[in-house]
Amino acid sequence: MTRIVLVGSLLWLLALVATLVVPGWHTGDRSWWPWTCVAGLTLGLLGWAYLRRGRGNAEQA
């Protein structure tokens, strides 16, 4: 499960980089796109840390 969360976080990071590199993707009506990527990355890293601490694992259920 930690690998899945980490891969998802890396995909959000790639989306953030792509959004910042292409000017048309973060200007005008799309100015919220980078913040969506930041939120996805932040939540993914929080979830990864949560799982790494041993909580949320199905093995212990």
Coordinates of N, CA, C and O in Angstrom, one line a residue:
M1 N 0.8 -1.2 0.0 CA 0.0 0.0 0.0 C 0.9 1.3 0.0 O 0.5 2.2 -0.7
T2 N 2.0 1.2 0.7 CA 2.8 2.4 0.7 C 3.4 2.7 -0.6 O 3.6 3.9 -1.0
R3 N 3.7 1.7 -1.4 CA 4.2 1.9 -2.8 C 3.2 2.5 -3.6 O 3.5 3.4 -4.4
I4 N 1.9 2.2 -3.5 CA 0.8 2.8 -4.3 C 0.7 4.3 -3.9 O 0.6 5.1 -4.8
V5 N 0.7 4.6 -2.7 CA 0.6 6.0 -2.2 C 1.8 6.8 -2.7 O 1.7 7.9 -3.2
L6 N 3.0 6.2 -2.7 CA 4.2 6.9 -3.1 C 4.2 7.1 -4.6 O 4.5 8.2 -5.1
V7 N 3.8 6.2 -5.4 CA 3.6 6.3 -6.8 C 2.6 7.4 -7.2 O 2.9 8.3 -8.0
G8 N 1.5 7.4 -6.5 CA 0.5 8.5 -6.7 C 1.1 9.9 -6.3 O 0.8 10.8 -7.1
S9 N 1.8 10.0 -5.3 CA 2.5 11.2 -4.9 C 3.5 11.7 -6.0 O 3.5 12.9 -6.3
L10 N 4.2 10.8 -6.5 CA 5.2 11.1 -7.5 C 4.4 11.6 -8.8 O 4.9 12.5 -9.5
L11 N 3.3 11.0 -9.1 CA 2.5 11.4 -10.2 C 2.0 12.9 -10.0 O 2.0 13.7 -11.0
W12 N 1.6 13.2 -8.8 CA 1.2 14.6 -8.5 C 2.3 15.5 -8.6 O 2.2 16.6 -9.1
L13 N 3.5 15.1 -8.2 CA 4.7 15.9 -8.4 C 5.0 16.2 -9.9 O 5.3 17.3 -10.3
L14 N 4.9 15.1 -10.7 CA 5.1 15.3 -12.1 C 4.1 16.2 -12.7 O 4.4 17.1 -13.6
A15 N 2.8 16.1 -12.3 CA 1.8 17.0 -12.8 C 2.0 18.4 -12.4 O 1.8 19.4 -13.1
L16 N 2.6 18.6 -11.2 CA 2.9 20.0 -10.7 C 4.0 20.6 -11.6 O 3.9 21.7 -12.0
V17 N 5.0 19.8 -11.8 CA 6.1 20.3 -12.6 C 5.6 20.6 -14.0 O 6.0 21.7 -14.6
A18 N 4.8 19.7 -14.6 CA 4.3 20.0 -16.0 C 3.4 21.2 -16.0 O 3.5 22.0 -16.9
T19 N 2.7 21.4 -14.9 CA 1.8 22.6 -14.9 C 2.6 23.9 -14.8 O 2.2 24.9 -15.4
L20 N 3.7 23.8 -14.0 CA 4.5 25.1 -13.9 C 5.3 25.3 -15.1 O 5.6 26.5 -15.4
V21 N 5.7 24.3 -15.9 CA 6.6 24.5 -17.0 C 5.8 25.1 -18.2 O 6.3 25.9 -18.9
V22 N 4.5 24.6 -18.4 CA 3.7 25.1 -19.5 C 2.9 26.3 -19.0 O 2.0 26.1 -18.2
P23 N 3.2 27.5 -19.5 CA 2.5 28.7 -19.0 C 1.0 28.7 -19.2 O 0.3 29.2 -18.3
G24 N 0.5 28.1 -20.2 CA -0.9 28.1 -20.5 C -1.7 27.3 -19.5 O -2.9 27.4 -19.4
W25 N -1.0 26.4 -18.8 CA -1.7 25.5 -17.8 C -1.8 26.1 -16.4 O -2.4 25.5 -15.6
H26 N -1.2 27.3 -16.2 CA -1.4 27.9 -14.9 C -1.7 29.4 -14.9 O -1.5 30.1 -13.9
T27 N -2.3 29.8 -16.0 CA -2.7 31.2 -16.1 C -4.2 31.3 -16.4 O -4.8 30.3 -16.9
G28 N -4.8 32.4 -16.2 CA -6.2 32.7 -16.5 C -7.1 31.8 -15.7 O -7.0 31.7 -14.5
D29 N -8.0 31.1 -16.4 CA -9.0 30.3 -15.7 C -8.4 29.0 -15.1 O -9.1 28.4 -14.3
R30 N -7.2 28.7 -15.5 CA -6.5 27.5 -14.9 C -5.5 27.8 -13.8 O -4.7 27.0 -13.5
S31 N -5.7 29.0 -13.2 CA -4.7 29.3 -12.1 C -4.8 28.4 -10.9 O -3.9 28.4 -10.1
W32 N -5.8 27.7 -10.8 CA -6.0 26.8 -9.6 C -5.3 25.4 -9.9 O -5.2 24.6 -8.9
W33 N -4.9 25.1 -11.1 CA -4.3 23.8 -11.4 C -3.1 23.5 -10.5 O -3.0 22.4 -10.0
P34 N -2.1 24.4 -10.4 CA -0.9 24.1 -9.6 C -1.3 23.8 -8.1 O -0.7 22.9 -7.5
W35 N -2.3 24.5 -7.6 CA -2.7 24.3 -6.2 C -3.4 22.9 -6.0 O -3.3 22.3 -4.9
T36 N -4.0 22.5 -7.0 CA -4.6 21.1 -7.0 C -3.5 20.1 -6.9 O -3.6 19.1 -6.1
C37 N -2.5 20.3 -7.7 CA -1.3 19.4 -7.6 C -0.6 19.4 -6.3 O -0.2 18.4 -5.7
V38 N -0.5 20.6 -5.7 CA 0.2 20.8 -4.4 C -0.7 20.0 -3.3 O -0.1 19.4 -2.5
A39 N -2.0 20.2 -3.4 CA -2.9 19.5 -2.4 C -2.8 18.0 -2.6 O -2.7 17.3 -1.6
G40 N -2.8 17.5 -3.8 CA -2.7 16.1 -4.0 C -1.3 15.5 -3.5 O -1.3 14.5 -2.9
L41 N -0.3 16.3 -3.8 CA 1.1 15.9 -3.3 C 1.1 15.9 -1.8 O 1.6 14.9 -1.2
T42 N 0.6 16.9 -1.2 CA 0.6 17.0 0.3 C -0.2 15.9 0.9 O 0.3 15.2 1.9
L43 N -1.4 15.6 0.4 CA -2.2 14.6 1.0 C -1.6 13.2 0.8 O -1.6 12.3 1.7
G44 N -0.9 13.0 -0.4 CA -0.3 11.8 -0.6 C 0.9 11.5 0.3 O 1.1 10.4 0.8
L45 N 1.7 12.6 0.6 CA 2.8 12.4 1.5 C 2.4 12.2 2.9 O 3.0 11.4 3.7
L46 N 1.3 12.9 3.3 CA 0.7 12.6 4.6 C 0.2 11.2 4.8 O 0.4 10.5 5.8
G47 N -0.4 10.7 3.7 CA -0.9 9.3 3.7 C 0.3 8.3 3.8 O 0.2 7.3 4.5
W48 N 1.3 8.6 3.0 CA 2.5 7.8 3.0 C 3.2 7.7 4.4 O 3.5 6.7 4.9
A49 N 3.3 8.9 5.1 CA 3.8 8.9 6.4 C 2.9 8.2 7.4 O 3.4 7.5 8.3
Y50 N 1.7 8.3 7.2 CA 0.7 7.6 8.1 C 0.9 6.0 8.0 O 0.9 5.3 9.0
L51 N 1.0 5.6 6.7 CA 1.2 4.2 6.5 C 2.6 3.7 7.0 O 2.7 2.6 7.5
R52 N 3.6 4.5 6.8 CA 5.0 4.1 7.2 C 5.1 4.0 8.8 O 5.9 3.2 9.3
R53 N 4.2 4.7 9.5 CA 4.2 4.6 10.9 C 3.6 3.4 11.4 O 3.6 3.1 12.6
G54 N 2.9 2.6 10.5 CA 2.3 1.3 10.9 C 0.8 1.4 11.1 O 0.2 0.4 11.5
R55 N 0.3 2.6 10.9 CA -1.2 2.7 11.1 C -1.8 2.6 9.7 O -1.3 3.0 8.7
G56 N -3.0 2.1 9.7 CA -3.7 2.0 8.5 C -3.4 0.7 7.7 O -3.8 0.6 6.5
N57 N -2.6 -0.2 8.2 CA -2.2 -1.4 7.5 C -3.3 -2.5 7.7 O -3.8 -2.7 8.8
A58 N -3.7 -3.1 6.7 CA -4.7 -4.1 6.8 C -4.2 -5.4 7.5 O -5.1 -6.2 8.0
E59 N -2.9 -5.6 7.6 CA -2.4 -6.8 8.3 C -2.8 -6.8 9.7 O -3.0 -7.9 10.3
Q60 N -2.9 -5.7 10.4 CA -3.2 -5.6 11.8 C -4.7 -5.7 12.1 O -5.1 -5.7 13.2
A61 N -5.6 -5.7 11.1 CA -7.0 -5.6 11.3 C -7.5 -7.0 11.7 O -7.0 -8.0 11.5

